[in-house]
Amino acid sequence: MADKTATLTFGDKSIELPIYSPTAGPDVIDISKLYGQGDVFTYDPGFTSTAACDSTITFIDGDKGELLHRGYPIDQLADSSHYLEVCYLLLYGELPSAAELEDFESRVTNHTMIHEQMMNLFRGFRRDAHPMAIMNGVVGAMSAFYHDSTDITDPWQREVASIRMIAKMPTIAAAAYKYTIGQPIVYPRNDLDYASNFLRMCFSVPCEDYQVNPILSRAMDRIFTLHADHEQNASTSTVRLASSSGANPFACIAAGIACLWGPAHGGANQACLEMLKEIGTVDRIPEFIARAKDKNDSYRLMGFGHRVYKNFDPRATVMKQSADEVLELLGVEDNPILQVAMELEKQALADPYFAEKKLFPNVDFYSGIILEAMGFPTSMFTPIFAVSRTVGWISQWKEMIGDPKMKIGRPRQLYKGATLRDYVDIEKR
Ligand code: SDX
């Protein structure tokens, strides 16, 4: 509850607003009564200074470059944990015991298949459809197949929907990929871990056995872990807002997928690789840095900058280590794309423009390099981000739905349109 207050004085009004103190981060001023008491709205397009909810799941300190999931720092989780254990932590709030983890992994593993009739959905898309378009459609369609886990007022159905989403996203993403390259869809295997299962569903073909490379599956698992959740980012806020109307979880996750697809958000990893390929050679880097700095050019360096991190993105640091390991394993250390990426990072970070605006590589800068080296096309980069972020969306969704204070989200506006005027018949216009 409030332990301090802020006084807002304007015109002949003076309004006391409660201030709440968090366990970490800035205090918040509760303005929920402002309109009722002062007949004014606050104005914050892009929500740069607005907390939309209280949460206990993830905390970011943008100045320190710190990312905590239920208090545990992301670099420790990336080094010592693995994706499904992080999923448990995000969903239930504590690290699991060995027995709890075994039960959770078993529940996820045994939900990885999708309803057989859903396989028909893939065939309705053109082969050149973007995998994100297919995922968006198929995930939304899940509400037509899993009616027994769409009643969000039933905690058991919320739990089943959560497990189903986390378990089936890799199967759907891999099936979307296989469909677009004209290869048969591969079913999940229960004897493989989450990341290995995904790699096999993407890269195995019926004509030969597929052996998962443990270094690649470890790198895949680390990419899943690094993208799992990130406070109230655009796609998570989309899932929360969609869910606040009581819509079913599958439809709300589909809304999150749609938002993530944008190049300013989860689509940045694909856009970053395409930018590196467009730059092509190290000698063209100054041309692109000049464009990014040019106020009259809307061009931005993809994979650089972040709304919250103003020092460095701790995920990028871990991702860069993985990039070195994977490229060394694959013998592509002299990958021309990586050479351009490393030189671009060096030149950008030495440039005052980027230092002043606190722009540096974010999580998307290195993830694309690893994924390309692993054999994924750029069109699969954002689907992989969506697979990983599903647990974040679901965890935030469960937190919101389970909050008795929850109400439908309905922002107001600063109206600048026409004021009242009478209709004019066409012959008088
Ligand atoms: C993700 O929110 C999350 O947590 C997201 C995410 C997650 O895990 O969910 O971390 C994942 O989305 C990472 C970000 C991926 N996007 C990109 O890499 C796309 C390129 N970056 C941007 O477009 C931009 O940096 C944003 C969208 C990430 C952040 O934008 P902001 O906070 O709204 O900052 P801004 O647009 O107000 O920019 C501030 C200034 C501007 O210059 P001025 O108008 O003040 O002169 O910095 C400039 C911008 O022009 N700027 C850039 C730049 N990003 C910002 N200039 C060149 N290149 C860039 N990449």
XYZ file of C-alpha atoms and ligand atoms in Angstrom:
489
model
C 0.000 0.000 0.000
C 1.011 3.680 -0.223
C 3.612 4.846 2.238
C 4.167 8.227 0.556
C 2.106 10.643 -1.523
C 2.734 13.042 -4.427
C 0.871 16.329 -4.691
C -0.200 17.383 -8.169
C -1.128 21.035 -8.325
C -2.656 22.645 -11.418
C -5.180 25.473 -11.858
C -7.161 25.673 -8.655
C -6.663 21.961 -7.943
C -4.243 20.156 -5.654
C -4.502 16.373 -5.706
C -2.756 13.897 -3.405
C -1.666 10.776 -5.262
C -0.390 7.637 -3.500
C 3.222 6.563 -4.130
C 4.054 2.859 -3.941
C 7.581 1.559 -3.352
C 8.696 -1.575 -5.290
C 11.130 -4.236 -4.092
C 13.413 -2.986 -6.904
C 13.295 -0.105 -9.372
C 11.625 3.324 -9.251
C 8.676 4.295 -7.047
C 5.341 4.582 -8.852
C 2.698 7.274 -8.515
C -0.815 5.813 -8.590
C -2.832 8.043 -10.944
C -5.851 5.746 -11.187
C -8.049 8.272 -9.312
C -6.675 11.315 -11.143
C -9.434 11.610 -13.746
C -12.149 11.220 -11.108
C -10.590 13.806 -8.791
C -9.038 16.198 -11.284
C -10.887 15.685 -14.589
C -7.572 15.298 -16.423
C -5.727 12.402 -18.096
C -1.991 11.767 -18.106
C -0.285 11.539 -21.491
C 2.497 9.023 -22.244
C 2.519 7.629 -25.831
C 4.743 4.529 -25.927
C 4.408 4.211 -22.135
C 7.956 5.433 -21.551
C 7.143 6.454 -17.949
C 4.064 4.366 -17.243
C 3.753 1.163 -15.219
C 0.769 -0.780 -16.558
C 0.682 -3.373 -13.786
C 2.497 -4.715 -10.778
C 4.420 -7.930 -11.320
C 6.754 -10.333 -9.517
C 8.164 -12.168 -12.547
C 10.990 -10.205 -14.212
C 12.946 -7.090 -13.327
C 15.295 -5.076 -15.555
C 17.705 -2.421 -14.349
C 18.483 -0.628 -17.616
C 21.335 1.405 -16.178
C 23.110 -1.557 -14.610
C 22.332 -3.882 -17.524
C 20.667 -6.283 -15.092
C 17.913 -8.789 -15.954
C 16.390 -10.872 -13.140
C 13.849 -13.677 -13.471
C 12.196 -14.105 -10.045
C 15.383 -12.524 -8.652
C 17.884 -14.787 -10.435
C 20.270 -12.978 -12.857
C 20.044 -14.012 -16.500
C 23.769 -14.772 -16.847
C 23.600 -17.289 -13.969
C 20.467 -18.885 -15.432
C 22.062 -19.049 -18.893
C 25.200 -20.671 -17.464
C 23.726 -23.009 -14.831
C 20.077 -23.647 -15.692
C 18.215 -24.688 -18.834
C 15.111 -23.500 -20.632
C 12.469 -25.779 -19.088
C 13.805 -25.100 -15.583
C 13.576 -21.356 -16.347
C 10.027 -21.970 -17.611
C 9.174 -23.544 -14.249
C 10.754 -20.595 -12.431
C 8.817 -18.043 -14.487
C 5.521 -19.923 -14.157
C 5.635 -20.887 -10.480
C 8.034 -18.367 -8.897
C 10.688 -20.696 -7.437
C 13.379 -23.016 -8.787
C 12.004 -26.585 -8.804
C 13.219 -29.523 -6.774
C 14.508 -32.457 -8.815
C 11.137 -34.204 -8.487
C 9.197 -31.050 -9.434
C 11.412 -30.515 -12.478
C 11.066 -34.115 -13.594
C 7.267 -33.887 -13.324
C 7.168 -30.567 -15.194
C 9.415 -31.789 -17.995
C 7.295 -34.916 -18.302
C 4.082 -32.879 -18.565
C 5.603 -30.655 -21.260
C 7.093 -33.595 -23.163
C 3.747 -35.383 -23.215
C 1.948 -32.378 -24.726
C 4.344 -31.715 -27.644
C 2.139 -33.298 -30.331
C -0.555 -31.147 -31.935
C -4.055 -32.354 -32.868
C -3.634 -34.325 -36.109
C -6.306 -32.288 -37.892
C -4.216 -29.149 -37.270
C -1.755 -30.532 -39.803
C -4.334 -29.586 -42.450
C -4.000 -25.919 -41.457
C -0.410 -25.739 -42.709
C -1.455 -26.970 -46.143
C -3.820 -24.025 -46.491
C -0.886 -21.582 -46.677
C 1.224 -20.788 -49.741
C 4.623 -22.452 -49.545
C 6.243 -19.018 -49.597
C 4.255 -17.820 -46.555
C 6.426 -16.337 -43.779
C 6.592 -18.853 -40.894
C 5.361 -16.125 -38.539
C 2.185 -15.793 -40.629
C 1.648 -19.546 -40.333
C 2.369 -19.574 -36.581
C 0.004 -16.680 -36.025
C -2.793 -18.533 -37.793
C -2.166 -21.969 -36.322
C -1.765 -20.750 -32.731
C -4.957 -18.716 -32.983
C -6.701 -21.815 -34.357
C -5.715 -23.792 -31.240
C -8.804 -22.331 -29.555
C -10.819 -24.325 -32.112
C -9.146 -27.571 -31.044
C -8.570 -27.331 -27.308
C -11.943 -26.255 -25.950
C -11.200 -27.979 -22.632
C -8.565 -25.340 -21.765
C -10.118 -22.050 -22.829
C -12.135 -21.175 -19.719
C -9.738 -18.724 -18.077
C -11.811 -18.623 -14.875
C -10.836 -22.250 -14.178
C -7.322 -22.478 -12.653
C -6.953 -26.065 -13.892
C -7.777 -25.045 -17.472
C -5.306 -22.156 -17.182
C -2.642 -24.650 -16.117
C -3.423 -27.054 -18.966
C -3.412 -24.211 -21.527
C -0.034 -23.045 -20.182
C 1.573 -26.457 -20.551
C 0.011 -26.976 -23.972
C 1.326 -23.641 -25.265
C 4.880 -24.173 -24.029
C 4.915 -27.758 -25.298
C 3.378 -27.211 -28.721
C 5.066 -24.012 -29.878
C 8.278 -25.762 -31.022
C 6.193 -28.343 -32.905
C 4.180 -25.601 -34.624
C 7.260 -23.482 -35.433
C 9.150 -26.469 -36.836
C 6.115 -27.583 -38.844
C 5.772 -24.081 -40.292
C 9.433 -24.193 -41.329
C 9.213 -27.659 -42.877
C 6.083 -26.680 -44.790
C 7.755 -23.613 -46.298
C 10.735 -25.656 -47.528
C 8.592 -28.449 -48.950
C 9.783 -31.123 -46.557
C 7.549 -33.471 -44.531
C 6.558 -32.255 -41.088
C 8.494 -34.088 -38.364
C 6.751 -35.304 -35.218
C 8.294 -34.609 -31.782
C 10.143 -37.362 -29.919
C 9.643 -37.969 -26.178
C 13.188 -39.211 -25.660
C 14.734 -35.820 -26.596
C 15.073 -32.682 -24.499
C 13.214 -29.538 -25.531
C 15.963 -27.910 -27.614
C 17.142 -31.175 -29.217
C 13.537 -32.031 -30.121
C 13.160 -28.653 -31.840
C 16.407 -29.031 -33.810
C 15.408 -32.508 -34.914
C 11.907 -31.392 -35.961
C 13.544 -28.643 -38.035
C 16.486 -30.451 -39.585
C 15.782 -34.198 -39.744
C 14.539 -35.791 -42.976
C 12.984 -39.274 -43.410
C 15.825 -40.559 -45.556
C 18.488 -40.567 -42.848
C 18.983 -40.589 -39.081
C 19.492 -37.208 -37.462
C 21.978 -36.919 -34.617
C 21.605 -33.800 -32.498
C 24.937 -32.062 -31.891
C 25.072 -31.419 -28.118
C 26.854 -28.095 -28.564
C 24.181 -26.895 -30.975
C 21.340 -28.073 -28.720
C 23.020 -26.329 -25.776
C 23.271 -23.140 -27.844
C 19.622 -23.538 -28.918
C 18.558 -24.040 -25.297
C 20.545 -20.950 -24.284
C 18.839 -18.876 -27.003
C 15.469 -20.072 -25.672
C 16.531 -19.146 -22.119
C 17.761 -15.664 -23.094
C 14.503 -14.727 -24.823
C 12.061 -16.179 -22.287
C 10.655 -13.059 -20.643
C 11.378 -9.348 -20.473
C 8.957 -7.372 -18.270
C 6.166 -5.495 -20.062
C 7.651 -5.365 -23.580
C 5.357 -4.662 -26.525
C 4.269 -8.256 -27.202
C 3.790 -9.091 -23.521
C 1.724 -5.934 -23.078
C -0.297 -7.022 -26.118
C -0.991 -10.409 -24.522
C -1.985 -8.736 -21.249
C -4.307 -6.256 -22.951
C -5.944 -8.943 -25.115
C -6.345 -11.202 -22.066
C -7.908 -8.410 -19.998
C -11.116 -8.782 -22.061
C -11.323 -12.456 -21.024
C -10.286 -13.771 -24.454
C -8.990 -17.337 -24.514
C -5.231 -17.866 -24.013
C -4.558 -19.207 -27.513
C -6.070 -16.132 -29.170
C -4.087 -13.886 -26.825
C -0.793 -15.650 -27.547
C -1.553 -15.250 -31.277
C -1.892 -11.506 -30.632
C 1.524 -11.565 -28.945
C 3.009 -13.361 -31.965
C 1.609 -10.673 -34.262
C 3.186 -7.893 -32.188
C 6.532 -9.673 -31.815
C 6.808 -9.941 -35.619
C 7.498 -6.220 -36.016
C 11.112 -5.213 -36.922
C 11.269 -2.812 -33.969
C 10.654 -5.773 -31.637
C 11.173 -9.489 -32.214
C 11.532 -9.047 -35.967
C 14.813 -7.219 -35.333
C 16.895 -10.413 -35.394
C 15.788 -11.126 -38.965
C 16.168 -7.433 -39.891
C 19.642 -7.382 -38.307
C 20.921 -10.326 -40.365
C 19.453 -8.797 -43.504
C 21.187 -5.508 -42.620
C 24.545 -7.286 -42.095
C 24.136 -9.024 -45.458
C 23.224 -5.706 -47.115
C 26.364 -4.117 -45.660
C 28.207 -7.152 -47.025
C 31.786 -6.025 -46.432
C 33.577 -4.167 -43.660
C 34.466 -1.232 -45.921
C 30.753 -0.355 -46.323
C 30.108 0.009 -42.572
C 30.779 3.790 -42.390
C 28.093 4.361 -45.057
C 25.477 2.591 -42.944
C 26.541 4.223 -39.685
C 26.235 7.605 -41.402
C 22.700 6.749 -42.520
C 21.729 5.667 -38.985
C 23.010 8.994 -37.628
C 21.346 11.106 -40.315
C 18.321 12.871 -38.801
C 16.757 13.100 -42.241
C 17.053 9.353 -42.742
C 14.734 7.051 -40.794
C 17.273 4.243 -41.202
C 18.291 2.495 -37.963
C 20.925 -0.091 -37.196
C 18.910 -3.231 -36.489
C 20.011 -5.016 -33.334
C 21.071 -1.742 -31.713
C 19.352 0.225 -28.984
C 16.721 -0.603 -26.413
C 13.886 1.172 -24.661
C 15.062 0.062 -21.209
C 18.742 -0.927 -21.381
C 20.860 2.224 -21.417
C 24.168 0.562 -20.636
C 24.280 -2.875 -22.218
C 21.878 -5.782 -22.792
C 23.100 -8.630 -20.552
C 21.539 -11.130 -22.932
C 23.721 -9.861 -25.787
C 26.811 -10.494 -23.663
C 25.845 -14.142 -23.130
C 24.685 -14.468 -26.725
C 28.063 -13.263 -27.978
C 29.802 -16.059 -26.001
C 27.467 -18.589 -27.613
C 28.163 -17.125 -31.042
C 31.887 -17.699 -30.557
C 31.310 -21.323 -29.418
C 28.934 -22.216 -32.255
C 30.994 -20.586 -34.989
C 34.157 -22.267 -33.713
C 32.357 -25.636 -33.618
C 31.098 -25.145 -37.147
C 34.488 -23.901 -38.298
C 33.038 -20.619 -39.555
C 34.958 -18.234 -37.294
C 35.867 -16.294 -40.419
C 32.169 -16.006 -41.333
C 32.043 -12.757 -43.373
C 28.738 -11.828 -41.707
C 30.357 -12.200 -38.289
C 33.332 -10.113 -39.413
C 30.947 -7.346 -40.475
C 28.997 -7.691 -37.181
C 32.121 -7.469 -35.013
C 33.492 -4.468 -36.945
C 30.080 -2.751 -36.973
C 29.806 -3.168 -33.203
C 33.349 -1.798 -32.768
C 32.792 1.260 -35.000
C 29.317 2.028 -33.646
C 30.415 1.842 -30.004
C 33.348 4.158 -30.791
C 31.014 6.698 -32.391
C 29.828 9.547 -30.107
C 26.317 9.424 -31.614
C 25.715 5.922 -30.297
C 27.416 6.637 -26.981
C 25.348 9.786 -26.398
C 22.086 8.021 -27.295
C 23.173 4.944 -25.298
C 22.809 2.649 -28.296
C 24.619 -0.707 -28.239
C 23.967 -4.250 -29.441
C 20.814 -5.791 -27.983
C 19.772 -9.435 -27.746
C 18.890 -9.535 -31.429
C 22.330 -8.504 -32.654
C 24.053 -11.847 -32.040
C 21.138 -14.275 -31.994
C 20.724 -14.019 -35.759
C 24.395 -14.815 -36.355
C 24.128 -18.006 -34.276
C 20.865 -19.075 -35.875
C 22.188 -18.531 -39.381
C 25.333 -20.521 -38.533
C 23.072 -23.325 -37.245
C 21.357 -23.471 -40.636
C 18.152 -21.531 -39.993
C 16.906 -19.118 -42.679
C 16.371 -15.533 -41.440
C 12.606 -16.120 -41.702
C 12.871 -18.560 -38.783
C 14.594 -16.152 -36.409
C 11.455 -14.483 -35.086
C 9.493 -17.769 -34.852
C 12.299 -19.031 -32.594
C 11.968 -15.878 -30.506
C 8.199 -16.563 -30.303
C 8.793 -20.163 -29.163
C 10.989 -18.889 -26.350
C 8.827 -15.920 -25.334
C 5.670 -18.053 -25.062
C 6.559 -18.905 -21.451
C 6.942 -15.205 -20.693
C 3.620 -14.358 -22.271
C 1.916 -17.252 -20.450
C 3.512 -16.431 -17.084
C 2.465 -12.784 -17.337
C -1.006 -13.851 -18.513
C -1.430 -16.218 -15.547
C -0.251 -13.492 -13.159
C -2.749 -10.999 -14.551
C -5.712 -13.393 -14.764
C -5.045 -14.546 -11.217
C -5.011 -10.954 -9.895
C -8.345 -10.032 -8.268
C -7.625 -6.358 -9.122
C -7.625 -7.198 -12.852
C -9.955 -5.142 -15.066
C -10.209 -4.670 -18.814
C -7.486 -2.395 -20.169
C -8.966 0.715 -21.749
C -6.529 3.677 -22.263
C -7.872 7.197 -22.848
C -6.548 9.751 -25.394
C -5.593 13.341 -26.110
C -8.289 14.127 -28.680
C -7.234 16.588 -31.394
C -9.973 15.912 -33.937
C -13.006 17.923 -35.058
C -15.399 19.094 -32.357
C -19.177 18.730 -32.678
C -20.570 19.669 -36.129
C -23.778 18.831 -38.065
C -23.975 16.408 -40.993
C -23.980 18.093 -44.442
C -26.003 16.521 -47.263
C -23.938 15.655 -50.300
C -25.613 18.192 -52.540
C -24.530 20.952 -50.142
C -20.824 19.951 -49.924
C 13.508 -6.259 -28.554
O 11.049 -4.046 -24.892
C 11.762 -5.102 -24.863
O 12.129 -5.544 -23.790
C 12.060 -5.715 -26.238
C 12.982 -6.911 -26.222
C 12.351 -8.096 -25.523
O 13.101 -8.966 -25.097
O 11.084 -8.169 -25.502
O 14.206 -6.596 -25.607
C 13.286 -7.395 -27.639
O 12.571 -5.818 -29.165
C 14.890 -5.660 -28.641
C 14.936 -4.389 -29.568
C 15.011 -4.915 -31.015
N 14.809 -3.802 -31.973
C 15.829 -3.344 -32.751
O 16.989 -3.743 -32.668
C 15.396 -2.324 -33.788
C 16.375 -1.128 -33.806
N 16.228 -0.421 -32.502
C 15.202 0.551 -32.420
O 14.320 0.796 -33.368
C 15.079 1.221 -31.064
O 16.302 1.312 -30.492
C 14.111 0.564 -30.111
C 12.762 0.362 -30.753
C 14.630 -0.761 -29.688
C 13.963 1.460 -28.896
O 13.380 2.613 -29.329
P 12.988 3.772 -28.275
O 13.297 3.416 -26.870
O 11.590 4.187 -28.581
O 14.035 4.872 -28.609
P 13.784 6.010 -29.650
O 13.163 5.426 -30.872
O 13.065 7.104 -28.945
O 15.271 6.433 -30.033
C 15.971 7.342 -29.190
C 16.979 7.992 -30.130
C 16.333 8.526 -31.409
O 17.108 9.608 -31.864
P 16.498 11.119 -31.614
O 15.124 11.154 -32.252
O 16.450 11.310 -30.102
O 17.489 12.019 -32.307
O 17.943 7.011 -30.550
C 17.851 6.840 -31.959
C 16.518 7.425 -32.406
O 16.594 7.884 -33.745
N 17.908 5.400 -32.203
C 18.646 4.826 -33.147
C 18.429 3.443 -32.999
N 17.563 3.234 -31.994
C 17.240 4.446 -31.504
N 19.462 5.339 -34.091
C 20.074 4.429 -34.914
N 19.929 3.092 -34.833
C 19.107 2.568 -33.882
N 18.956 1.241 -33.797
